[in-house]
């Protein structure tokens, strides 16, 4: 195992002493490749707390054994649906030689993926991509004679919309994010976000709690001239033409689809019945309501911040039910003075759970109306979950 002088690592005397103590504490689980650079990743991720860093490393080593991460690159067979419809791919290197992962995340179909494979399989797939990135970094280290142990991510969020704020999809993304934070600390060199739509701050606010402060500081939002800005990090010979470089596939494709998956909607032919039920609504996780025969149930939600997103999921247990969304200004005294946002329609939510979102452009009262007025014989039991996501000012973005 390699031990380097503190001058080589950029450490203070106190930090070098902490590193030495940390190495002694975890000596029983270290492998020959675990040098001081490796140990520092865990210390920096826990602000040089030996106790927290040791717990983190030991937990991660247990995960590695359970998932077989040490041999995953050689043994893992990627499920077809993930190879075709989970966006992203490694392409080239940055100006310092670090591998670059291009991720067109705005094209992901969360619902289709979760209907086709279990969440655990997606996490395993993302673990494989993390390990593959580290193998590329090791190859670069040997080639360049310099220490390469980080990855640059180009996150293309074009196409990001309300459908991506679907609760199980957000939970999946955050699960993957937390997995990387816990098992690949300090691996991310830069996260370069391009083509960010107006809804991006709201989406980022949902993910931000799962990112360490160190990782948040690496998120950089590139502006309208993002192709020029990308070239500050990655030269033209390491970028597809689609992203401002000069690379094409052998068949002339400027998107270089042979290396980068651009996702899209997952065909229903990949869906598995048991997976379709995996994230269905259950009484244990969601609120229960009863819409009596011949009446309507109105759920009112006050939105104070313009630009918030109101999201919902629901299903009925036995029969269809009508659903619509309405708005009323708080200052309006007449309760009948409402604006129709989504027209009421009967929906077969007893067969397939329904979900949706609406961008709340103005503050006020938003009403989710479950309509059973057309049924004079049956009460309808519904399970529902409603969330309000608010974008807040964030100073961690860097330009």
mmCIF file of C-alpha atoms in Angstrom:
data_model
loop_
_atom_site.group_PDB
_atom_site.id
_atom_site.type_symbol
_atom_site.label_atom_id
_atom_site.label_comp_id
_atom_site.label_asym_id
_atom_site.label_seq_id
_atom_site.Cartn_x
_atom_site.Cartn_y
_atom_site.Cartn_z
ATOM 1 C CA UNK A 1 0.000 0.000 0.000
ATOM 2 C CA UNK A 2 1.325 3.400 -1.051
ATOM 3 C CA UNK A 3 1.783 6.062 1.600
ATOM 4 C CA UNK A 4 2.495 9.585 0.385
ATOM 5 C CA UNK A 5 3.953 12.612 2.102
ATOM 6 C CA UNK A 6 1.531 15.319 3.146
ATOM 7 C CA UNK A 7 3.075 17.769 0.644
ATOM 8 C CA UNK A 8 2.066 15.437 -2.177
ATOM 9 C CA UNK A 9 -1.487 15.291 -0.851
ATOM 10 C CA UNK A 10 -1.904 18.958 -0.006
ATOM 11 C CA UNK A 11 -2.564 18.248 3.672
ATOM 12 C CA UNK A 12 -1.945 20.271 6.779
ATOM 13 C CA UNK A 13 0.025 18.678 9.615
ATOM 14 C CA UNK A 14 -3.210 18.067 11.523
ATOM 15 C CA UNK A 15 -4.872 16.430 8.506
ATOM 16 C CA UNK A 16 -1.857 14.176 7.982
ATOM 17 C CA UNK A 17 -2.115 13.035 11.599
ATOM 18 C CA UNK A 18 -5.836 12.299 11.127
ATOM 19 C CA UNK A 19 -5.047 10.326 7.982
ATOM 20 C CA UNK A 20 -2.458 8.243 9.817
ATOM 21 C CA UNK A 21 -4.915 7.461 12.633
ATOM 22 C CA UNK A 22 -7.654 6.639 10.132
ATOM 23 C CA UNK A 23 -5.384 4.218 8.267
ATOM 24 C CA UNK A 24 -4.656 2.413 11.536
ATOM 25 C CA UNK A 25 -8.365 2.205 12.437
ATOM 26 C CA UNK A 26 -9.362 0.545 9.156
ATOM 27 C CA UNK A 27 -6.193 -1.452 8.498
ATOM 28 C CA UNK A 28 -8.081 -4.739 8.871
ATOM 29 C CA UNK A 29 -10.235 -4.099 5.769
ATOM 30 C CA UNK A 30 -7.776 -2.323 3.482
ATOM 31 C CA UNK A 31 -6.657 -3.854 0.205
ATOM 32 C CA UNK A 32 -3.264 -3.315 -1.485
ATOM 33 C CA UNK A 33 -4.801 -0.755 -3.870
ATOM 34 C CA UNK A 34 -6.189 1.357 -1.015
ATOM 35 C CA UNK A 35 -3.562 4.078 -0.802
ATOM 36 C CA UNK A 36 -3.684 7.461 0.909
ATOM 37 C CA UNK A 37 -5.644 9.017 -1.979
ATOM 38 C CA UNK A 38 -8.323 6.376 -1.461
ATOM 39 C CA UNK A 39 -8.487 6.964 2.296
ATOM 40 C CA UNK A 40 -8.731 10.708 1.837
ATOM 41 C CA UNK A 41 -11.897 10.327 -0.229
ATOM 42 C CA UNK A 42 -13.719 8.978 2.824
ATOM 43 C CA UNK A 43 -12.208 11.490 5.239
ATOM 44 C CA UNK A 44 -13.092 14.453 3.024
ATOM 45 C CA UNK A 45 -16.608 13.129 2.574
ATOM 46 C CA UNK A 46 -17.014 13.238 6.363
ATOM 47 C CA UNK A 47 -15.153 16.472 7.044
ATOM 48 C CA UNK A 48 -12.126 14.588 8.458
ATOM 49 C CA UNK A 49 -14.126 12.909 11.207
ATOM 50 C CA UNK A 50 -12.357 9.570 11.774
ATOM 51 C CA UNK A 51 -15.391 7.999 13.462
ATOM 52 C CA UNK A 52 -17.823 8.968 10.679
ATOM 53 C CA UNK A 53 -15.387 8.117 7.895
ATOM 54 C CA UNK A 54 -14.676 4.686 9.407
ATOM 55 C CA UNK A 55 -18.377 3.893 9.694
ATOM 56 C CA UNK A 56 -18.932 5.022 6.104
ATOM 57 C CA UNK A 57 -16.052 2.956 4.730
ATOM 58 C CA UNK A 58 -16.979 -0.211 6.636
ATOM 59 C CA UNK A 59 -20.606 0.071 5.498
ATOM 60 C CA UNK A 60 -19.458 0.530 1.913
ATOM 61 C CA UNK A 61 -17.182 -2.503 2.099
ATOM 62 C CA UNK A 62 -20.192 -4.545 3.201
ATOM 63 C CA UNK A 63 -22.130 -3.231 0.198
ATOM 64 C CA UNK A 64 -19.241 -4.138 -2.098
ATOM 65 C CA UNK A 65 -19.237 -7.697 -0.820
ATOM 66 C CA UNK A 66 -23.001 -8.035 -1.090
ATOM 67 C CA UNK A 67 -23.185 -6.694 -4.657
ATOM 68 C CA UNK A 68 -19.870 -8.155 -5.804
ATOM 69 C CA UNK A 69 -18.616 -4.739 -6.928
ATOM 70 C CA UNK A 70 -14.976 -5.819 -7.200
ATOM 71 C CA UNK A 71 -15.799 -8.060 -10.168
ATOM 72 C CA UNK A 72 -18.925 -6.314 -11.462
ATOM 73 C CA UNK A 73 -17.264 -4.837 -14.559
ATOM 74 C CA UNK A 74 -16.204 -8.301 -15.728
ATOM 75 C CA UNK A 75 -19.280 -10.285 -14.701
ATOM 76 C CA UNK A 76 -22.347 -8.030 -14.954
ATOM 77 C CA UNK A 77 -24.741 -8.581 -17.827
ATOM 78 C CA UNK A 78 -26.721 -5.384 -18.436
ATOM 79 C CA UNK A 79 -30.471 -6.024 -18.833
ATOM 80 C CA UNK A 80 -31.567 -5.139 -22.360
ATOM 81 C CA UNK A 81 -34.146 -2.559 -21.275
ATOM 82 C CA UNK A 82 -31.499 -0.664 -19.274
ATOM 83 C CA UNK A 83 -28.947 -0.746 -22.080
ATOM 84 C CA UNK A 84 -31.545 0.664 -24.488
ATOM 85 C CA UNK A 85 -33.556 3.025 -22.309
ATOM 86 C CA UNK A 86 -31.482 4.199 -19.317
ATOM 87 C CA UNK A 87 -29.780 7.348 -20.605
ATOM 88 C CA UNK A 88 -26.061 8.033 -20.619
ATOM 89 C CA UNK A 89 -22.687 6.668 -21.569
ATOM 90 C CA UNK A 90 -18.968 7.297 -21.151
ATOM 91 C CA UNK A 91 -17.471 9.335 -23.970
ATOM 92 C CA UNK A 92 -13.916 10.662 -24.026
ATOM 93 C CA UNK A 93 -11.948 12.475 -21.341
ATOM 94 C CA UNK A 94 -11.664 15.990 -19.983
ATOM 95 C CA UNK A 95 -8.589 18.154 -20.476
ATOM 96 C CA UNK A 96 -6.891 16.556 -17.457
ATOM 97 C CA UNK A 97 -7.636 13.016 -18.590
ATOM 98 C CA UNK A 98 -10.648 12.217 -16.367
ATOM 99 C CA UNK A 99 -13.400 10.064 -17.933
ATOM 100 C CA UNK A 100 -16.501 11.937 -19.073
ATOM 101 C CA UNK A 101 -20.030 10.566 -18.645
ATOM 102 C CA UNK A 102 -22.681 12.231 -20.821
ATOM 103 C CA UNK A 103 -26.149 11.850 -19.329
ATOM 104 C CA UNK A 104 -29.242 12.995 -21.328
ATOM 105 C CA UNK A 105 -31.314 12.573 -18.153
ATOM 106 C CA UNK A 106 -34.112 14.767 -19.513
ATOM 107 C CA UNK A 107 -35.139 11.885 -21.792
ATOM 108 C CA UNK A 108 -35.572 9.255 -19.076
ATOM 109 C CA UNK A 109 -38.857 7.360 -18.706
ATOM 110 C CA UNK A 110 -38.987 6.629 -14.979
ATOM 111 C CA UNK A 111 -42.373 4.942 -15.079
ATOM 112 C CA UNK A 112 -41.420 2.689 -17.985
ATOM 113 C CA UNK A 113 -38.167 1.614 -16.348
ATOM 114 C CA UNK A 114 -39.775 0.886 -12.984
ATOM 115 C CA UNK A 115 -42.465 -1.108 -14.783
ATOM 116 C CA UNK A 116 -39.792 -3.207 -16.486
ATOM 117 C CA UNK A 117 -37.127 -3.915 -13.842
ATOM 118 C CA UNK A 118 -36.940 -3.763 -10.083
ATOM 119 C CA UNK A 119 -35.410 -0.735 -8.414
ATOM 120 C CA UNK A 120 -32.651 -2.928 -6.987
ATOM 121 C CA UNK A 121 -31.592 -3.915 -10.505
ATOM 122 C CA UNK A 122 -31.375 -0.265 -11.535
ATOM 123 C CA UNK A 123 -29.156 0.478 -8.529
ATOM 124 C CA UNK A 124 -26.970 -2.481 -9.481
ATOM 125 C CA UNK A 125 -26.733 -1.165 -13.045
ATOM 126 C CA UNK A 126 -25.689 2.266 -11.796
ATOM 127 C CA UNK A 127 -23.139 0.593 -9.513
ATOM 128 C CA UNK A 128 -21.745 -1.125 -12.597
ATOM 129 C CA UNK A 129 -21.438 2.250 -14.357
ATOM 130 C CA UNK A 130 -19.631 3.667 -11.324
ATOM 131 C CA UNK A 131 -17.183 0.775 -11.269
ATOM 132 C CA UNK A 132 -16.682 1.026 -15.027
ATOM 133 C CA UNK A 133 -15.826 4.718 -14.659
ATOM 134 C CA UNK A 134 -13.243 3.864 -12.012
ATOM 135 C CA UNK A 135 -11.701 1.228 -14.305
ATOM 136 C CA UNK A 136 -11.403 3.867 -17.043
ATOM 137 C CA UNK A 137 -9.745 6.202 -14.537
ATOM 138 C CA UNK A 138 -7.214 3.525 -13.589
ATOM 139 C CA UNK A 139 -6.417 2.936 -17.253
ATOM 140 C CA UNK A 140 -5.866 6.667 -17.693
ATOM 141 C CA UNK A 141 -3.592 6.784 -14.652
ATOM 142 C CA UNK A 142 -1.374 4.095 -16.165
ATOM 143 C CA UNK A 143 -1.425 5.754 -19.575
ATOM 144 C CA UNK A 144 -0.703 9.313 -18.432
ATOM 145 C CA UNK A 145 1.470 8.592 -15.405
ATOM 146 C CA UNK A 146 -0.790 10.842 -13.317
ATOM 147 C CA UNK A 147 -3.314 10.023 -10.610
ATOM 148 C CA UNK A 148 -6.802 9.945 -12.210
ATOM 149 C CA UNK A 149 -9.591 8.934 -9.849
ATOM 150 C CA UNK A 150 -12.535 11.192 -10.699
ATOM 151 C CA UNK A 151 -15.243 11.426 -13.354
ATOM 152 C CA UNK A 152 -16.809 14.436 -15.087
ATOM 153 C CA UNK A 153 -20.550 14.336 -15.730
ATOM 154 C CA UNK A 154 -22.259 16.329 -18.474
ATOM 155 C CA UNK A 155 -25.930 16.352 -17.496
ATOM 156 C CA UNK A 156 -28.198 17.209 -20.423
ATOM 157 C CA UNK A 157 -31.577 18.114 -18.894
ATOM 158 C CA UNK A 158 -33.331 19.120 -22.102
ATOM 159 C CA UNK A 159 -36.820 17.636 -22.021
ATOM 160 C CA UNK A 160 -37.087 17.689 -18.226
ATOM 161 C CA UNK A 161 -40.740 18.263 -17.407
ATOM 162 C CA UNK A 162 -43.536 17.749 -14.937
ATOM 163 C CA UNK A 163 -43.703 14.021 -15.698
ATOM 164 C CA UNK A 164 -40.211 13.643 -14.226
ATOM 165 C CA UNK A 165 -41.477 14.872 -10.853
ATOM 166 C CA UNK A 166 -43.458 11.620 -10.516
ATOM 167 C CA UNK A 167 -42.834 10.569 -6.929
ATOM 168 C CA UNK A 168 -41.466 7.019 -7.503
ATOM 169 C CA UNK A 169 -39.167 8.405 -10.214
ATOM 170 C CA UNK A 170 -37.790 11.080 -7.915
ATOM 171 C CA UNK A 171 -37.332 8.464 -5.181
ATOM 172 C CA UNK A 172 -35.421 6.244 -7.616
ATOM 173 C CA UNK A 173 -33.132 9.098 -8.667
ATOM 174 C CA UNK A 174 -32.476 9.992 -5.040
ATOM 175 C CA UNK A 175 -31.783 6.353 -4.156
ATOM 176 C CA UNK A 176 -29.153 6.203 -6.895
ATOM 177 C CA UNK A 177 -27.736 9.562 -5.796
ATOM 178 C CA UNK A 178 -27.460 8.414 -2.174
ATOM 179 C CA UNK A 179 -25.829 5.151 -3.319
ATOM 180 C CA UNK A 180 -23.114 7.074 -5.150
ATOM 181 C CA UNK A 181 -22.587 9.449 -2.243
ATOM 182 C CA UNK A 182 -22.181 6.522 0.174
ATOM 183 C CA UNK A 183 -20.033 4.269 -1.999
ATOM 184 C CA UNK A 184 -18.188 6.532 -4.454
ATOM 185 C CA UNK A 185 -17.314 9.599 -2.340
ATOM 186 C CA UNK A 186 -15.275 12.355 -3.964
ATOM 187 C CA UNK A 187 -15.397 10.560 -7.324
ATOM 188 C CA UNK A 188 -17.353 13.314 -9.063
ATOM 189 C CA UNK A 189 -15.001 16.002 -10.377
ATOM 190 C CA UNK A 190 -17.558 18.305 -12.024
ATOM 191 C CA UNK A 191 -21.280 18.073 -12.784
ATOM 192 C CA UNK A 192 -21.896 20.277 -15.833
ATOM 193 C CA UNK A 193 -25.604 20.934 -16.356
ATOM 194 C CA UNK A 194 -26.644 22.054 -19.836
ATOM 195 C CA UNK A 195 -29.923 23.136 -21.456
ATOM 196 C CA UNK A 196 -31.672 23.587 -18.106
ATOM 197 C CA UNK A 197 -35.416 24.351 -18.479
ATOM 198 C CA UNK A 198 -37.390 26.579 -16.130
ATOM 199 C CA UNK A 199 -38.490 23.605 -14.054
ATOM 200 C CA UNK A 200 -34.904 22.557 -13.284
ATOM 201 C CA UNK A 201 -34.595 24.510 -9.969
ATOM 202 C CA UNK A 202 -37.648 22.637 -8.656
ATOM 203 C CA UNK A 203 -36.250 19.262 -9.697
ATOM 204 C CA UNK A 204 -32.854 20.133 -8.212
ATOM 205 C CA UNK A 205 -34.477 21.151 -4.926
ATOM 206 C CA UNK A 206 -35.878 17.598 -4.627
ATOM 207 C CA UNK A 207 -32.452 16.051 -5.215
ATOM 208 C CA UNK A 208 -30.273 18.494 -3.287
ATOM 209 C CA UNK A 209 -30.877 16.994 0.202
ATOM 210 C CA UNK A 210 -29.278 13.747 -0.997
ATOM 211 C CA UNK A 211 -26.085 15.474 -2.138
ATOM 212 C CA UNK A 212 -23.194 16.271 0.157
ATOM 213 C CA UNK A 213 -22.101 19.891 0.369
ATOM 214 C CA UNK A 214 -18.892 18.946 -1.456
ATOM 215 C CA UNK A 215 -20.889 17.479 -4.363
ATOM 216 C CA UNK A 216 -23.300 20.432 -4.470
ATOM 217 C CA UNK A 217 -20.335 22.747 -4.893
ATOM 218 C CA UNK A 218 -19.329 20.811 -8.007
ATOM 219 C CA UNK A 219 -22.641 21.452 -9.786
ATOM 220 C CA UNK A 220 -22.155 24.085 -12.486
ATOM 221 C CA UNK A 221 -25.057 25.365 -14.586
ATOM 222 C CA UNK A 222 -23.820 26.348 -18.038
ATOM 223 C CA UNK A 223 -25.636 29.142 -19.836
ATOM 224 C CA UNK A 224 -26.960 29.713 -23.337
ATOM 225 C CA UNK A 225 -23.455 29.455 -24.794
ATOM 226 C CA UNK A 226 -22.971 26.063 -23.162
ATOM 227 C CA UNK A 227 -21.144 24.519 -26.128
ATOM 228 C CA UNK A 228 -18.357 27.076 -25.784
ATOM 229 C CA UNK A 229 -18.339 26.678 -21.995
ATOM 230 C CA UNK A 230 -18.054 22.888 -22.291
ATOM 231 C CA UNK A 231 -14.864 23.309 -24.289
ATOM 232 C CA UNK A 232 -13.255 24.896 -21.231
ATOM 233 C CA UNK A 233 -13.467 21.463 -19.601
ATOM 234 C CA UNK A 234 -13.404 19.032 -22.550
ATOM 235 C CA UNK A 235 -11.689 19.531 -25.906
ATOM 236 C CA UNK A 236 -13.421 19.025 -29.269
ATOM 237 C CA UNK A 237 -11.806 15.646 -29.899
ATOM 238 C CA UNK A 238 -13.554 14.245 -26.820
ATOM 239 C CA UNK A 239 -17.087 15.484 -27.484
ATOM 240 C CA UNK A 240 -19.800 14.405 -29.924
ATOM 241 C CA UNK A 241 -20.636 16.969 -32.580
ATOM 242 C CA UNK A 242 -24.083 17.238 -30.988
ATOM 243 C CA UNK A 243 -22.415 18.686 -27.884
ATOM 244 C CA UNK A 244 -20.037 21.062 -29.632
ATOM 245 C CA UNK A 245 -17.207 18.653 -30.441
ATOM 246 C CA UNK A 246 -16.077 17.140 -33.710
ATOM 247 C CA UNK A 247 -16.789 13.440 -33.042
ATOM 248 C CA UNK A 248 -19.231 11.337 -35.049
ATOM 249 C CA UNK A 249 -20.041 7.660 -35.114
ATOM 250 C CA UNK A 250 -18.598 5.651 -38.019
ATOM 251 C CA UNK A 251 -22.021 5.931 -39.708
ATOM 252 C CA UNK A 252 -21.890 9.736 -39.397
ATOM 253 C CA UNK A 253 -24.227 10.054 -36.405
ATOM 254 C CA UNK A 254 -23.398 13.395 -34.644
ATOM 255 C CA UNK A 255 -25.023 12.156 -31.400
ATOM 256 C CA UNK A 256 -22.649 9.154 -31.204
ATOM 257 C CA UNK A 257 -25.430 6.785 -30.207
ATOM 258 C CA UNK A 258 -23.027 3.847 -30.330
ATOM 259 C CA UNK A 259 -21.637 5.022 -26.975
ATOM 260 C CA UNK A 260 -24.386 7.207 -25.497
ATOM 261 C CA UNK A 261 -27.948 6.053 -24.822
ATOM 262 C CA UNK A 262 -30.518 8.776 -25.448
ATOM 263 C CA UNK A 263 -33.356 6.810 -23.831
ATOM 264 C CA UNK A 264 -36.967 7.685 -24.688
ATOM 265 C CA UNK A 265 -40.217 5.992 -23.721
ATOM 266 C CA UNK A 266 -39.875 2.341 -22.752
ATOM 267 C CA UNK A 267 -42.094 0.101 -24.914
ATOM 268 C CA UNK A 268 -44.818 -1.695 -22.980
ATOM 269 C CA UNK A 269 -43.432 -4.998 -24.258
ATOM 270 C CA UNK A 270 -40.712 -4.690 -21.595
ATOM 271 C CA UNK A 271 -43.189 -4.259 -18.742
ATOM 272 C CA UNK A 272 -43.374 -6.953 -16.064
ATOM 273 C CA UNK A 273 -46.631 -7.438 -14.183
ATOM 274 C CA UNK A 274 -44.958 -7.777 -10.809
ATOM 275 C CA UNK A 275 -42.938 -4.582 -11.373
ATOM 276 C CA UNK A 276 -46.011 -2.673 -12.383
ATOM 277 C CA UNK A 277 -47.368 -3.376 -8.914
ATOM 278 C CA UNK A 278 -44.109 -2.574 -7.105
ATOM 279 C CA UNK A 279 -44.840 1.103 -6.724
ATOM 280 C CA UNK A 280 -48.640 0.926 -6.644
ATOM 281 C CA UNK A 281 -50.421 2.798 -3.905
ATOM 282 C CA UNK A 282 -50.981 1.010 -0.630
ATOM 283 C CA UNK A 283 -53.035 2.001 2.361
ATOM 284 C CA UNK A 284 -49.934 1.918 4.542
ATOM 285 C CA UNK A 285 -48.170 4.636 2.526
ATOM 286 C CA UNK A 286 -51.006 6.822 1.270
ATOM 287 C CA UNK A 287 -54.050 8.599 2.567
ATOM 288 C CA UNK A 288 -57.447 7.014 2.211
ATOM 289 C CA UNK A 289 -60.601 8.808 1.141
ATOM 290 C CA UNK A 290 -64.197 7.851 0.508
ATOM 291 C CA UNK A 291 -66.244 9.510 -2.216
ATOM 292 C CA UNK A 292 -69.867 8.833 -1.377
ATOM 293 C CA UNK A 293 -72.337 7.957 -4.082
ATOM 294 C CA UNK A 294 -73.790 10.919 -5.944
ATOM 295 C CA UNK A 295 -71.227 13.357 -4.519
ATOM 296 C CA UNK A 296 -67.695 14.703 -5.053
ATOM 297 C CA UNK A 297 -64.706 14.854 -2.729
ATOM 298 C CA UNK A 298 -62.720 18.104 -2.877
ATOM 299 C CA UNK A 299 -59.165 18.223 -1.561
ATOM 300 C CA UNK A 300 -57.896 21.789 -1.131
ATOM 301 C CA UNK A 301 -54.214 22.762 -1.095
ATOM 302 C CA UNK A 302 -52.876 26.245 -0.502
ATOM 303 C CA UNK A 303 -49.922 27.195 -2.694
ATOM 304 C CA UNK A 304 -48.074 30.298 -1.546
ATOM 305 C CA UNK A 305 -45.077 30.440 -3.892
ATOM 306 C CA UNK A 306 -45.622 31.018 -7.622
ATOM 307 C CA UNK A 307 -43.764 28.439 -9.709
ATOM 308 C CA UNK A 308 -44.461 25.592 -7.277
ATOM 309 C CA UNK A 309 -45.464 22.188 -8.598
ATOM 310 C CA UNK A 310 -48.509 20.328 -7.293
ATOM 311 C CA UNK A 311 -48.130 16.572 -7.891
ATOM 312 C CA UNK A 312 -50.542 13.736 -7.195
ATOM 313 C CA UNK A 313 -50.996 9.979 -7.360
ATOM 314 C CA UNK A 314 -54.223 8.134 -6.778
ATOM 315 C CA UNK A 315 -56.224 5.022 -7.504
ATOM 316 C CA UNK A 316 -59.637 3.702 -6.589
ATOM 317 C CA UNK A 317 -60.057 0.231 -5.214
ATOM 318 C CA UNK A 318 -62.977 -1.076 -7.263
ATOM 319 C CA UNK A 319 -64.365 1.245 -9.947
ATOM 320 C CA UNK A 320 -63.552 4.277 -12.078
ATOM 321 C CA UNK A 321 -63.917 7.815 -10.785
ATOM 322 C CA UNK A 322 -63.931 11.328 -12.197
ATOM 323 C CA UNK A 323 -60.974 13.628 -11.566
ATOM 324 C CA UNK A 324 -60.298 17.302 -12.245
ATOM 325 C CA UNK A 325 -58.221 20.207 -10.916
ATOM 326 C CA UNK A 326 -59.518 23.697 -10.120
ATOM 327 C CA UNK A 327 -58.121 26.987 -8.813
ATOM 328 C CA UNK A 328 -59.554 29.789 -6.729
ATOM 329 C CA UNK A 329 -58.023 32.998 -5.440
ATOM 330 C CA UNK A 330 -57.882 33.243 -1.649
ATOM 331 C CA UNK A 331 -59.442 36.684 -1.824
ATOM 332 C CA UNK A 332 -62.570 35.402 -3.593
ATOM 333 C CA UNK A 333 -65.405 35.059 -1.122
ATOM 334 C CA UNK A 334 -67.659 33.114 -3.454
ATOM 335 C CA UNK A 335 -66.636 29.476 -3.179
ATOM 336 C CA UNK A 336 -68.193 28.781 -6.584
ATOM 337 C CA UNK A 337 -65.859 31.255 -8.293
ATOM 338 C CA UNK A 338 -63.291 28.707 -9.460
ATOM 339 C CA UNK A 339 -61.133 28.324 -12.550
ATOM 340 C CA UNK A 340 -60.932 24.948 -14.256
ATOM 341 C CA UNK A 341 -57.289 23.902 -14.646
ATOM 342 C CA UNK A 342 -57.788 20.265 -15.715
ATOM 343 C CA UNK A 343 -61.273 19.249 -16.927
ATOM 344 C CA UNK A 344 -63.032 16.523 -14.977
ATOM 345 C CA UNK A 345 -62.954 13.165 -16.741
ATOM 346 C CA UNK A 346 -63.813 9.643 -15.658
ATOM 347 C CA UNK A 347 -60.620 7.628 -15.257
ATOM 348 C CA UNK A 348 -60.070 3.884 -14.933
ATOM 349 C CA UNK A 349 -57.757 4.348 -11.965
ATOM 350 C CA UNK A 350 -58.929 1.058 -10.445
ATOM 351 C CA UNK A 351 -56.975 -0.673 -13.216
ATOM 352 C CA UNK A 352 -53.865 1.544 -13.447
ATOM 353 C CA UNK A 353 -52.857 4.139 -10.814
ATOM 354 C CA UNK A 354 -53.031 7.710 -12.085
ATOM 355 C CA UNK A 355 -50.408 10.387 -11.511
ATOM 356 C CA UNK A 356 -49.892 13.918 -12.703
ATOM 357 C CA UNK A 357 -48.569 17.381 -11.922
ATOM 358 C CA UNK A 358 -49.436 20.978 -12.574
ATOM 359 C CA UNK A 359 -47.241 24.067 -12.518
ATOM 360 C CA UNK A 360 -48.824 26.591 -10.141
ATOM 361 C CA UNK A 361 -48.097 29.901 -11.812
ATOM 362 C CA UNK A 362 -49.999 31.924 -9.216
ATOM 363 C CA UNK A 363 -50.606 31.576 -5.478
ATOM 364 C CA UNK A 364 -53.989 30.503 -4.218
ATOM 365 C CA UNK A 365 -56.108 27.449 -3.468
ATOM 366 C CA UNK A 366 -55.784 24.455 -5.783
ATOM 367 C CA UNK A 367 -58.566 21.883 -5.589
ATOM 368 C CA UNK A 368 -58.320 18.222 -6.557
ATOM 369 C CA UNK A 369 -61.875 17.072 -7.196
ATOM 370 C CA UNK A 370 -62.832 13.390 -7.191
ATOM 371 C CA UNK A 371 -66.242 13.089 -8.829
ATOM 372 C CA UNK A 372 -68.674 10.274 -8.046
ATOM 373 C CA UNK A 373 -71.842 12.230 -8.843
ATOM 374 C CA UNK A 374 -72.696 9.916 -11.732
ATOM 375 C CA UNK A 375 -72.912 6.870 -9.453
ATOM 376 C CA UNK A 376 -76.052 6.534 -7.356
ATOM 377 C CA UNK A 377 -75.332 3.071 -5.975
ATOM 378 C CA UNK A 378 -71.630 2.846 -5.089
ATOM 379 C CA UNK A 379 -69.324 4.672 -2.725
ATOM 380 C CA UNK A 380 -65.743 4.814 -4.047
ATOM 381 C CA UNK A 381 -62.688 4.276 -1.872
ATOM 382 C CA UNK A 382 -59.545 6.059 -3.106
ATOM 383 C CA UNK A 383 -55.889 6.019 -2.101
ATOM 384 C CA UNK A 384 -53.990 9.215 -2.822
ATOM 385 C CA UNK A 385 -50.776 11.088 -2.231
ATOM 386 C CA UNK A 386 -50.326 14.809 -2.933
ATOM 387 C CA UNK A 387 -47.130 16.848 -2.718
ATOM 388 C CA UNK A 388 -46.188 20.485 -3.282
ATOM 389 C CA UNK A 389 -42.645 21.105 -4.507
ATOM 390 C CA UNK A 390 -41.300 24.618 -4.154
ATOM 391 C CA UNK A 391 -38.206 26.052 -5.823
ATOM 392 C CA UNK A 392 -36.081 28.121 -3.468
ATOM 393 C CA UNK A 393 -33.180 30.388 -4.227
ATOM 394 C CA UNK A 394 -29.946 28.419 -4.333
ATOM 395 C CA UNK A 395 -26.468 29.849 -4.257
ATOM 396 C CA UNK A 396 -24.611 26.605 -4.814
ATOM 397 C CA UNK A 397 -24.895 26.809 -8.606
ATOM 398 C CA UNK A 398 -21.710 27.983 -10.305
ATOM 399 C CA UNK A 399 -21.333 29.590 -13.706
#
